[in-house]
Amino acid sequence: MKKSTLLILFFANIGSINLVAQQYPKQNIDFQAFVQNIIGIPSDDLNYEELLESLSQLYINPIDLNKANYAQLASLFVLSDKQIKTLIDYRTSAGSFASIYELQVLEGYDLDTIYKIIPFVTISESSLSVSSVEESFKKANQTLIFRSNNILEQKKGYTPLKGRETVRYLGKPGSLYLRYKVYHIKDISAGFTLDKDDGETFNFNTKKRQFVADFASFHFQVQNKGRWKNISLGDYTMQFGQGIVLSSGFYLGKGAETILSVRRNSLGIRPYTSIIESNFFRGAAATYQLGQFELTSFFAKNKRTANLVVDKVTGAQNVSSIDTDGYHRTQSEIDDKAILFEQNFGFNARWQNKENNLQFELTGLNTNFDLPYIKQDRPYNQYEFKGKNNTIGSFSYSYIVNNLNFFGETARSKSGGIGTVNGLIMSLSKKSDLSFVFRNYDKNFHSFYANAFGENSRNINEKGAFIGYKFSPNRQWIYTTSFDYFKFPEIKFGVDGPSEGLEFLHRLTYNPTKTSHWNLQYREQHKGKNLKIEKLNVVTNTIKRNVLLSFEKPLNSLWAIKSRVMGSSYNYENQPVSFGFALVQDASLKINRLSFDARLAYFNTDNYDNRQYVYEQDVLYAFSFPAYYNKGIRHYLIMTYKPIKSTEIQLRWARTDYFNQETISSGLEEIAKPHKSEIKMQIRWNW
């Protein structure tokens, strides 16, 4: 062993003497700040609820640094390829980490990086034996969360019927949420989640899969028991390859982080505890390790909410769409619940060499419906899936050599359609990195659980090429940029013809101190959309520009501020330009066991096309991502109080006042006032 390595180990062990029993105290993470760092300017193309849910799952189920593989470490969106390799090499030569702070002896790990990953990682002892499951439950941590949320203004859905009106919400106003979880780090996890949305009823109806609350989720997971790496029962998700066949949770793809986020990572089976009522499996899954092979098999049966269509002549039934919003408030929404039976089974076989730098995977998925799934007869649906059965298989790879990381996945669906994505991440020097991603999804490529790199919300009917670059001359300055060209060979919803587009982004980050941060970002997107000219839809190029300037700094040990100015413009080519902007001021105050987070925002937009998506702080594990549009003021205040170590109480008040409208929203969600007020309460117990 080299002398330098011996010195590192010597000082690391000295430092760990006092740190083994004093792990870094886990603080409530500012999801808002974390998301802003990796996305920058938000847009309506991303599912932020899934992003924040994925981050909260990492927070609840932290990655064990003593067992984490390359893919798990890369999923944090914080560590570069070089940093991950350094960590794994150190762990191989020096053994298990004794403390989080031992990372300080690794090259490239400053305190800023360590503090970023602390909420999502942990240090545990070696795996427990098969016979110690009962003992694990005795030592397990338990968490119980209760949350209520209410809109103070009355929605039309709760008013008396008038005239010929026949539809109202059947349940009471307000949403309720209950989550219980028992877990032992990287060993066992079990729990349930109950959720009632605003307007839904409390009921017990096994046929409609309603168990008191409208949505109920449960899971039981055992890990690291001999060769059995994972056994999951109940609700779970899976992520393999680049996400063309199986992709769980959120995938960033394109954002301010132009290097780390372009690649998906194989994370295997993960317990599902979200309140998002779609895109998960309910059944059983298991992963078995045999030498350098990991074999995963799974089986699931789910009841889906869908729109039933009955032929008036033959009486034949099919579904035209599968609903994913999770709302069951009116009688028609309840009638659609659980009418489609979906059965999935499949496998994943993964081989990884001993050096952990080469990986191959084979993935297969078979999906069966009990009713034909046939979308509406529209020109843009002509190549969509039709039928009761779909089978898809893929081959994926990842190879790391020197400063290069090659990755990709290619799949074929039952229809014969091919989907493929391939990429390269390369380190040009210690200060700069480059990324390339190429994708091609056929017009008849059908993959229900895909979420790979792309511009479309689904991986179908798209070709494209992406290049990203990151340059950091020192720890104070970071510059990232990207360019993406995409093409849609066939028509799609809202675009009555073949189209193409491009997007480019520039972001400059300045960190004058360890706690002060400036960000300036510009993004421009060109995209084809329908423009009605003399009653005809003509595919016309649209141009959207966004700019963001933000600043954050702690003023002292009690106060911290964040300021943001964001604006946009939007127009069809050769048509008038519309504008919008938002001014946002945040402040936080921490006094012992009590803390406050507040915001005051002013927004002014010409139309909905210039809506400003702004991250908002919320109670822990809850998400708020409103779009600011029209003209008005938005403010909120969050109080967090910890009366004792095991208990946390949070209250959130939020209100939006509009200056140029008398009502808010439409349909049963309409509020006959120019303001909307929300109050949320959450209590969390840990023991």
XYZ file of C-alpha atoms in Angstrom:
687
model
C 0.000 0.000 0.000
C 1.284 3.471 -0.869
C 2.466 5.793 1.924
C -0.094 8.408 0.900
C -2.902 5.890 1.318
C -1.580 4.872 4.731
C -1.528 8.518 5.831
C -5.080 9.021 4.620
C -6.261 5.933 6.489
C -4.395 6.998 9.636
C -5.956 10.454 9.794
C -9.381 9.150 8.717
C -9.384 6.616 11.537
C -8.293 9.255 14.062
C -11.096 11.505 12.910
C -13.624 8.715 13.033
C -12.978 7.944 16.704
C -15.277 10.781 17.735
C -17.504 10.624 14.665
C -18.648 7.017 14.589
C -21.103 7.631 17.385
C -21.805 11.172 16.202
C -23.142 10.926 12.695
C -24.121 14.200 11.099
C -27.568 15.116 12.447
C -30.080 14.746 9.637
C -31.774 18.067 8.932
C -34.914 18.822 6.944
C -33.726 19.283 3.391
C -34.596 22.358 1.342
C -35.980 20.488 -1.664
C -36.639 23.818 -3.362
C -32.959 24.772 -3.389
C -31.847 21.300 -4.440
C -34.257 21.208 -7.380
C -33.319 24.700 -8.508
C -29.655 23.703 -8.677
C -30.275 20.787 -11.034
C -33.129 22.201 -13.144
C -32.779 25.975 -13.116
C -35.754 27.434 -14.987
C -38.808 25.170 -14.609
C -41.134 24.344 -17.491
C -44.386 22.510 -18.059
C -42.527 19.667 -19.792
C -41.435 18.070 -16.517
C -43.398 16.267 -13.826
C -42.101 18.058 -10.749
C -44.309 16.097 -8.390
C -42.480 12.930 -9.467
C -39.128 14.696 -9.105
C -39.812 15.845 -5.570
C -41.357 12.494 -4.690
C -38.205 10.740 -5.928
C -36.039 13.058 -3.836
C -38.210 12.482 -0.778
C -37.874 8.717 -1.300
C -34.096 9.115 -1.313
C -34.417 11.174 1.857
C -36.567 8.499 3.518
C -34.434 5.631 2.160
C -30.879 7.016 2.168
C -28.177 5.287 0.152
C -25.651 3.331 2.198
C -22.160 4.538 1.267
C -20.691 1.205 2.322
C -22.869 -0.752 -0.134
C -23.884 1.729 -2.844
C -22.924 0.864 -6.402
C -22.044 3.247 -9.194
C -25.653 3.641 -10.397
C -26.996 4.463 -6.930
C -24.330 7.108 -6.321
C -24.924 8.634 -9.759
C -28.671 8.902 -9.035
C -27.959 11.676 -6.508
C -27.252 14.181 -9.363
C -24.411 15.597 -7.241
C -21.324 13.437 -7.764
C -19.331 13.424 -10.981
C -18.020 10.214 -12.560
C -14.568 10.973 -11.183
C -15.904 11.533 -7.653
C -17.870 8.275 -7.774
C -14.841 6.343 -8.992
C -12.698 7.920 -6.260
C -15.207 6.883 -3.588
C -15.486 3.285 -4.814
C -11.708 2.921 -5.191
C -11.163 4.266 -1.672
C -13.793 1.914 -0.242
C -12.152 -1.024 -2.026
C -8.687 -0.261 -0.696
C -9.496 1.179 2.744
C -12.620 -0.756 3.670
C -15.985 0.484 4.906
C -16.545 4.104 5.873
C -16.739 4.763 9.592
C -18.254 8.231 9.223
C -19.729 10.584 6.618
C -16.896 13.005 7.355
C -14.344 10.446 6.231
C -15.234 11.650 2.727
C -13.094 14.734 3.406
C -9.938 12.721 2.804
C -11.063 11.887 -0.750
C -9.840 14.014 -3.629
C -12.575 16.263 -4.985
C -14.815 16.070 -1.891
C -15.071 19.495 -0.290
C -17.540 20.330 2.490
C -20.005 21.843 0.023
C -20.257 18.524 -1.863
C -20.494 16.527 1.362
C -23.290 18.721 2.726
C -25.224 18.311 -0.533
C -25.251 14.511 -0.334
C -25.662 14.173 3.458
C -29.505 14.181 3.365
C -29.496 11.247 0.940
C -26.764 8.955 2.303
C -26.009 7.015 5.446
C -23.371 4.751 6.986
C -24.517 1.339 8.195
C -22.889 -1.792 9.463
C -22.460 -4.969 7.425
C -25.532 -6.797 6.135
C -27.551 -8.761 8.657
C -27.960 -12.539 8.410
C -31.104 -14.232 7.146
C -32.064 -15.215 10.683
C -32.039 -11.633 11.978
C -35.186 -10.215 10.324
C -37.051 -10.296 13.622
C -34.131 -8.578 15.334
C -34.100 -5.949 12.595
C -37.723 -5.063 13.336
C -36.865 -4.651 17.019
C -34.095 -2.192 16.142
C -35.989 -0.464 13.342
C -36.901 3.201 13.163
C -40.552 4.144 12.836
C -42.162 7.198 11.287
C -45.797 8.339 11.332
C -46.958 11.368 9.354
C -50.401 12.950 9.374
C -51.273 15.856 7.071
C -54.388 17.884 6.290
C -54.856 20.479 3.572
C -57.782 22.829 2.996
C -58.759 25.564 0.535
C -60.691 28.197 2.483
C -62.710 29.584 -0.422
C -65.662 27.485 -1.592
C -65.350 25.679 -4.918
C -68.306 25.239 -7.251
C -68.123 21.483 -6.667
C -69.460 21.996 -3.122
C -72.275 24.447 -3.926
C -75.979 23.465 -4.301
C -77.137 22.352 -7.747
C -78.695 25.010 -9.951
C -81.014 24.663 -12.943
C -80.078 21.635 -15.038
C -76.793 21.000 -13.230
C -76.398 17.390 -12.084
C -72.776 16.995 -11.006
C -71.110 17.925 -7.731
C -68.299 16.484 -5.621
C -69.555 13.631 -3.442
C -66.996 14.053 -0.674
C -66.153 16.841 1.700
C -63.612 19.635 1.112
C -60.034 19.115 2.148
C -57.417 16.434 1.642
C -56.021 14.052 4.271
C -52.834 12.022 4.249
C -51.430 9.343 6.563
C -48.118 7.521 6.163
C -46.543 4.933 8.462
C -43.164 3.359 7.881
C -40.857 1.059 9.812
C -37.364 0.571 8.464
C -33.867 -0.586 9.276
C -31.255 0.971 6.988
C -30.713 -1.187 3.894
C -32.286 -4.206 5.535
C -36.055 -4.017 5.950
C -38.779 -1.559 5.056
C -42.521 -1.840 5.570
C -45.407 0.564 5.729
C -48.592 1.968 4.260
C -49.906 5.244 2.851
C -53.517 6.493 2.873
C -54.610 9.522 0.866
C -57.944 11.304 0.369
C -57.969 14.084 -2.206
C -60.116 17.183 -2.002
C -63.729 16.193 -2.788
C -63.256 12.437 -2.374
C -65.261 10.291 0.033
C -64.360 7.977 2.887
C -65.646 4.510 2.027
C -64.859 0.805 2.100
C -65.336 -0.751 -1.333
C -63.028 -3.634 -2.226
C -64.364 -3.760 -5.789
C -63.216 -0.182 -6.394
C -60.015 -0.716 -4.384
C -61.076 1.834 -1.758
C -60.037 1.061 1.799
C -61.415 3.945 3.897
C -59.346 6.548 2.006
C -59.668 6.708 -1.787
C -56.052 5.620 -2.301
C -54.152 3.086 -0.231
C -50.600 1.920 -0.822
C -48.524 -0.613 1.114
C -45.133 -2.304 0.869
C -42.832 -4.813 2.547
C -39.192 -5.120 1.520
C -36.250 -7.208 2.734
C -32.738 -6.605 1.389
C -29.242 -8.066 1.608
C -30.107 -11.502 2.961
C -27.380 -13.724 1.628
C -27.732 -13.979 -2.142
C -31.207 -12.475 -1.998
C -30.480 -8.817 -2.628
C -34.103 -7.696 -2.632
C -37.518 -9.236 -1.916
C -40.480 -6.855 -2.272
C -44.181 -7.423 -1.709
C -46.996 -4.955 -2.236
C -46.331 -1.758 -4.164
C -43.004 -1.166 -5.860
C -41.310 0.441 -8.864
C -38.309 -0.591 -10.937
C -35.588 1.193 -12.837
C -33.258 -0.601 -15.249
C -30.998 0.437 -18.115
C -31.745 3.860 -19.580
C -35.446 3.650 -18.781
C -36.807 2.570 -22.180
C -38.648 -0.436 -20.700
C -38.783 0.157 -16.929
C -38.275 3.554 -15.364
C -39.428 4.498 -11.883
C -40.024 7.988 -10.628
C -38.641 11.155 -12.098
C -35.955 11.526 -14.723
C -34.494 14.983 -15.225
C -33.027 14.581 -18.702
C -32.505 18.183 -19.744
C -31.833 20.908 -17.204
C -29.211 23.168 -15.690
C -27.129 20.104 -14.809
C -26.041 19.238 -18.356
C -23.702 16.333 -17.532
C -24.834 14.137 -14.657
C -28.543 14.194 -15.453
C -28.450 12.901 -19.041
C -27.838 9.283 -17.987
C -30.283 6.990 -16.230
C -29.021 4.546 -13.627
C -30.109 0.986 -12.846
C -31.477 1.166 -9.319
C -33.448 -2.077 -9.359
C -36.543 -2.583 -7.185
C -37.675 0.257 -4.951
C -40.606 0.357 -2.483
C -43.443 2.659 -3.540
C -44.861 5.048 -0.946
C -45.991 7.918 -3.148
C -49.492 9.376 -3.381
C -49.215 9.511 -7.187
C -51.826 6.922 -8.158
C -50.199 5.563 -11.315
C -47.001 4.102 -12.782
C -46.309 1.591 -10.027
C -46.638 -2.192 -9.697
C -48.629 -4.100 -7.088
C -47.455 -7.638 -6.573
C -44.102 -9.300 -5.871
C -40.534 -8.819 -7.100
C -37.175 -10.310 -6.144
C -33.492 -9.974 -7.031
C -31.068 -12.872 -6.610
C -27.293 -12.547 -6.947
C -25.239 -15.348 -8.439
C -21.580 -14.364 -8.740
C -21.377 -11.434 -11.111
C -24.994 -11.872 -12.209
C -28.089 -10.311 -10.679
C -31.411 -11.838 -11.724
C -34.674 -9.989 -11.086
C -38.162 -11.308 -11.706
C -41.505 -9.669 -10.945
C -45.250 -10.136 -11.218
C -47.977 -7.539 -10.666
C -51.730 -7.102 -10.887
C -53.170 -3.590 -10.912
C -56.627 -2.105 -11.319
C -56.489 1.061 -13.423
C -58.848 3.993 -13.723
C -59.906 4.212 -17.367
C -62.523 5.612 -19.715
C -64.884 2.800 -20.721
C -66.387 2.787 -24.232
C -69.358 0.531 -25.113
C -70.359 -0.100 -28.719
C -74.064 0.768 -29.046
C -74.638 -1.928 -31.672
C -72.555 -4.919 -30.546
C -72.171 -4.094 -26.858
C -68.413 -4.700 -27.118
C -66.325 -2.883 -24.527
C -62.920 -1.239 -24.654
C -61.076 1.599 -22.915
C -60.015 4.739 -24.774
C -57.695 6.231 -22.138
C -56.079 5.443 -18.800
C -56.442 8.210 -16.224
C -53.421 9.143 -14.131
C -54.581 12.192 -12.132
C -55.919 10.045 -9.273
C -59.115 12.059 -8.713
C -62.337 10.196 -7.841
C -64.655 12.982 -6.669
C -67.758 12.739 -8.870
C -69.909 9.712 -9.662
C -68.479 9.437 -13.189
C -64.912 9.529 -11.860
C -65.781 6.835 -9.317
C -67.432 4.703 -12.011
C -64.189 4.816 -14.029
C -62.084 3.687 -11.086
C -60.609 0.158 -11.173
C -62.472 -0.906 -14.343
C -59.335 -1.984 -16.237
C -57.394 -4.997 -15.009
C -53.695 -4.870 -15.887
C -51.246 -7.730 -15.387
C -47.475 -7.386 -15.751
C -44.663 -9.875 -15.489
C -41.050 -9.687 -16.566
C -37.380 -9.978 -15.735
C -34.006 -8.266 -15.712
C -30.647 -10.024 -15.970
C -27.596 -7.934 -15.184
C -23.910 -8.837 -15.428
C -21.185 -6.614 -13.999
C -17.445 -7.247 -14.055
C -15.331 -7.309 -10.906
C -13.920 -3.843 -11.596
C -17.485 -2.414 -11.629
C -16.846 -0.489 -14.843
C -18.645 -2.739 -17.356
C -22.301 -3.710 -17.181
C -24.763 -5.466 -19.506
C -28.490 -5.931 -18.982
C -31.384 -7.770 -20.598
C -34.885 -6.597 -19.656
C -38.291 -7.955 -20.630
C -41.845 -6.875 -19.816
C -45.196 -8.383 -20.791
C -48.367 -6.343 -20.168
C -51.903 -7.743 -20.468
C -55.248 -5.896 -20.207
C -58.601 -7.593 -19.697
C -60.224 -5.096 -22.109
C -58.875 -3.832 -25.445
C -57.052 -0.514 -25.122
C -57.997 1.541 -28.193
C -57.499 5.300 -28.206
C -59.934 7.640 -29.917
C -59.981 7.537 -33.709
C -57.878 10.621 -34.367
C -55.100 11.138 -36.950
C -52.498 11.654 -34.202
C -53.438 8.276 -32.658
C -53.004 6.175 -35.806
C -49.724 4.608 -34.634
C -50.623 4.283 -30.952
C -50.969 0.917 -29.191
C -54.170 -1.018 -29.904
C -55.098 -4.289 -28.260
C -54.838 -6.248 -25.015
C -51.223 -7.385 -24.957
C -47.811 -5.772 -25.365
C -44.373 -7.345 -25.001
C -41.149 -5.385 -24.991
C -37.516 -6.418 -24.547
C -34.250 -4.506 -24.407
C -30.475 -4.715 -24.190
C -28.562 -2.046 -22.278
C -24.941 -1.385 -21.443
C -22.636 0.903 -19.472
C -18.862 1.013 -19.830
C -16.438 3.283 -17.985
C -12.866 3.510 -19.242
C -10.451 6.209 -18.149
C -12.440 9.452 -18.402
C -15.156 8.071 -20.668
C -18.564 6.624 -19.797
C -20.476 4.964 -22.650
C -24.103 4.008 -21.989
C -27.230 3.076 -23.892
C -30.283 0.887 -24.343
C -32.152 -0.477 -27.357
C -35.630 -2.010 -27.173
C -38.219 -3.533 -29.479
C -41.954 -3.656 -28.753
C -44.481 -6.212 -30.005
C -45.479 -3.860 -32.839
C -41.958 -4.047 -34.286
C -41.172 -0.481 -33.274
C -37.633 0.230 -32.085
C -36.562 2.623 -29.358
C -32.915 3.405 -28.693
C -30.899 5.916 -26.693
C -27.110 6.031 -26.535
C -24.765 8.480 -24.902
C -21.290 9.400 -23.768
C -20.019 11.399 -20.800
C -16.386 12.412 -20.946
C -14.124 14.352 -18.630
C -11.989 16.684 -20.724
C -9.982 17.843 -17.720
C -10.372 18.464 -14.019
C -12.280 21.604 -14.923
C -14.529 20.588 -17.810
C -16.894 17.799 -18.872
C -18.826 16.978 -22.033
C -21.921 14.860 -22.698
C -23.643 13.506 -25.819
C -27.011 11.750 -26.088
C -28.672 10.416 -29.244
C -32.185 8.943 -29.314
C -34.570 7.471 -31.861
C -38.068 6.282 -30.942
C -40.173 4.885 -33.790
C -43.709 6.100 -34.399
C -45.018 2.632 -33.431
C -42.721 2.028 -30.452
C -44.911 1.164 -27.445
C -43.524 1.099 -23.914
C -45.976 1.844 -21.088
C -43.399 2.308 -18.308
C -40.679 4.111 -20.270
C -39.205 7.454 -19.269
C -35.924 7.711 -21.163
C -34.152 10.826 -22.442
C -36.334 12.846 -24.804
C -38.368 15.956 -25.545
C -41.776 14.305 -25.725
C -43.607 13.351 -22.555
C -43.506 9.751 -23.895
C -40.807 7.879 -25.821
C -42.527 7.654 -29.211
C -42.246 9.399 -32.606
C -39.001 11.273 -31.889
C -35.420 11.613 -33.060
C -32.845 13.873 -31.489
C -29.271 14.741 -30.558
C -28.118 16.499 -27.371
C -24.762 17.939 -26.354
C -23.915 19.353 -22.928
C -20.839 21.090 -21.549
C -19.712 22.068 -18.049
C -16.738 24.240 -17.142
C -15.605 25.065 -13.618
C -12.285 26.955 -13.534
C -12.450 27.113 -9.720
C -14.907 26.482 -6.898
C -16.415 29.943 -7.295
C -17.464 29.779 -10.951
C -19.474 27.151 -12.859
C -20.683 27.521 -16.444
C -22.995 24.994 -18.090
C -24.509 24.984 -21.544
C -26.435 22.584 -23.755
C -27.932 22.282 -27.211
C -30.655 19.859 -28.253
C -32.113 19.232 -31.706
C -35.254 17.117 -31.976
C -37.586 15.989 -34.726
C -41.072 14.449 -34.738
C -41.461 12.553 -38.058
C -45.249 12.072 -37.726
C -48.138 14.233 -36.529
C -48.918 14.360 -32.820
C -51.467 16.010 -30.552
C -51.569 19.747 -31.284
C -49.232 19.445 -34.274
C -50.934 18.432 -37.533
C -47.799 17.494 -39.418
C -44.136 16.525 -39.100
C -42.193 19.062 -37.035
C -38.811 19.792 -35.570
C -37.301 22.043 -32.936
C -34.264 22.987 -30.946
C -33.408 24.169 -27.459
C -30.309 25.738 -25.999
C -29.399 26.778 -22.481
C -26.696 28.820 -20.757
C -26.216 28.966 -16.990
C -23.584 30.803 -14.963
C -23.173 30.160 -11.239
C -21.050 32.313 -8.962
C -20.296 31.285 -5.374
C -18.380 34.161 -3.764
C -18.484 32.348 -0.410
C -19.442 28.870 0.771
C -22.934 30.096 1.654
C -23.631 32.756 -0.989
C -24.801 31.826 -4.495
C -25.630 33.743 -7.686
C -27.285 32.114 -10.706
C -27.964 33.563 -14.140
C -29.702 31.325 -16.674
C -31.081 31.766 -20.190
C -33.045 29.167 -22.134
C -34.575 29.369 -25.594
C -36.797 26.791 -27.220
C -38.122 26.553 -30.797
C -40.978 24.126 -31.348
C -43.665 23.503 -33.969
C -47.318 23.951 -32.986
C -50.670 24.438 -34.705
C -51.684 28.005 -35.584
C -55.196 28.492 -36.914
C -55.184 30.584 -40.095
C -58.517 31.014 -41.878
C -60.032 27.972 -40.081
C -57.053 25.785 -41.023
C -54.356 24.500 -38.651
C -50.905 25.387 -39.958
C -47.792 24.014 -38.231
C -45.812 27.102 -37.227
C -42.587 27.529 -35.274
C -43.027 28.931 -31.755
C -40.258 30.644 -29.809
C -40.108 30.731 -26.031
C -37.360 32.506 -24.115
C -36.779 32.330 -20.357
C -34.309 34.165 -18.153
C -33.621 33.735 -14.447
C -31.449 35.663 -11.991
C -31.292 34.388 -8.415
C -29.316 35.146 -5.282
C -29.227 33.496 -1.873
C -27.246 34.259 1.262
C -27.493 33.715 5.034
C -27.411 37.138 6.711
C -26.395 35.708 10.073
C -26.951 32.611 12.192
C -30.696 33.304 12.307
C -31.692 34.880 8.976
C -31.261 33.847 5.343
C -32.688 35.339 2.150
C -33.301 34.229 -1.442
C -34.191 36.611 -4.252
C -35.308 35.767 -7.787
C -36.201 37.670 -10.936
C -37.569 35.593 -13.803
C -39.133 36.512 -17.103
C -40.196 35.058 -20.432
C -41.423 35.872 -23.916
C -43.504 33.746 -26.271
C -44.613 34.056 -29.857
C -45.477 32.220 -33.042
C -42.961 33.038 -35.745
C -43.779 36.357 -37.462
C -46.539 37.003 -34.889
C -46.704 39.510 -31.978
C -44.621 38.713 -28.889
C -46.162 38.317 -25.418
C -44.295 38.677 -22.128
C -44.387 37.690 -18.484
C -42.282 38.049 -15.344
C -42.201 37.311 -11.615
C -40.336 38.893 -8.701
C -39.825 36.537 -5.767
C -38.410 37.229 -2.315
C -37.885 34.450 0.243
C -36.707 34.701 3.827
C -36.075 32.146 6.568
C -35.611 32.487 10.315
C -34.414 29.812 12.726
C -34.630 30.210 16.514
C -33.795 27.075 18.468
C -36.649 24.620 17.902
C -38.721 27.070 15.886
C -38.212 28.095 12.274
C -40.094 30.177 9.701
C -39.974 30.184 5.894
C -41.780 32.954 4.020
C -42.300 34.222 0.479
C -43.720 37.315 -1.189
C -44.036 37.214 -4.985
C -45.433 39.585 -7.619
C -46.227 38.286 -11.102
C -47.517 39.809 -14.318
C -47.984 37.806 -17.533
C -49.778 38.600 -20.773
C -51.147 35.060 -21.094
C -50.861 31.463 -19.945
C -48.057 30.802 -22.449
C -45.839 33.026 -20.263
C -46.740 31.398 -16.954
C -43.867 31.408 -14.472
C -43.186 28.132 -12.660
C -41.636 28.898 -9.286
C -40.413 26.401 -6.686
C -42.124 26.758 -3.333
C -41.151 25.527 0.100
C -43.713 23.205 1.670
C -44.114 20.923 4.661
C -41.737 17.980 4.526
C -42.581 15.435 1.782
C -45.343 17.681 0.377
C -44.927 19.537 -2.905
C -46.031 22.920 -4.163
C -45.267 23.913 -7.759
C -47.826 26.498 -8.881
C -47.697 28.363 -12.173
C -47.896 32.125 -11.669
C -49.886 33.785 -14.462
C -52.132 36.793 -15.123
C -51.441 39.563 -12.582
C -51.281 39.228 -8.828
C -49.446 38.590 -5.576
C -48.554 35.249 -3.992
C -47.357 34.788 -0.428
C -46.892 31.974 2.054
C -45.572 31.364 5.562
C -44.398 28.035 7.015
C -43.823 27.499 10.717
C -41.881 24.442 11.868
C -41.738 23.561 15.562
C -39.982 20.645 17.256
C -41.288 20.456 20.831
C -39.281 17.281 21.441
C -36.666 15.417 19.413
C -39.119 12.830 18.063
C -41.915 15.215 17.059
C -42.204 17.900 14.410
C -45.210 20.148 13.786
C -45.556 22.237 10.624
C -48.183 24.791 9.607
C -48.334 26.384 6.149
C -50.458 29.341 5.066
C -50.513 30.328 1.377
C -52.627 32.803 -0.596
C -52.821 34.132 -4.146
C -54.598 37.406 -4.975
C -55.377 38.267 -8.612
C -55.787 41.860 -9.775
C -57.415 41.369 -13.178
C -59.965 38.572 -12.726
C -63.044 37.912 -10.620
C -62.960 34.114 -10.591
C -60.304 31.406 -10.386
C -60.197 28.156 -12.377
C -63.225 26.643 -14.134
C -65.754 23.815 -13.935
C -66.277 22.321 -10.488
C -62.930 23.785 -9.371
C -64.127 27.355 -9.996
C -63.833 29.796 -7.098
C -66.112 32.825 -7.420
C -63.551 35.145 -5.858
C -60.286 36.749 -7.046
C -58.230 35.023 -4.354
C -57.369 31.526 -3.189
C -56.195 30.656 0.333
C -54.718 27.399 1.554
C -53.866 26.126 5.006
C -51.877 22.953 5.596
C -50.909 21.166 8.795
C -48.522 18.256 9.285
C -47.393 16.307 12.336
C -44.471 13.899 12.100
C -43.372 11.435 14.768
C -40.091 9.468 14.706
C -39.223 6.798 17.237
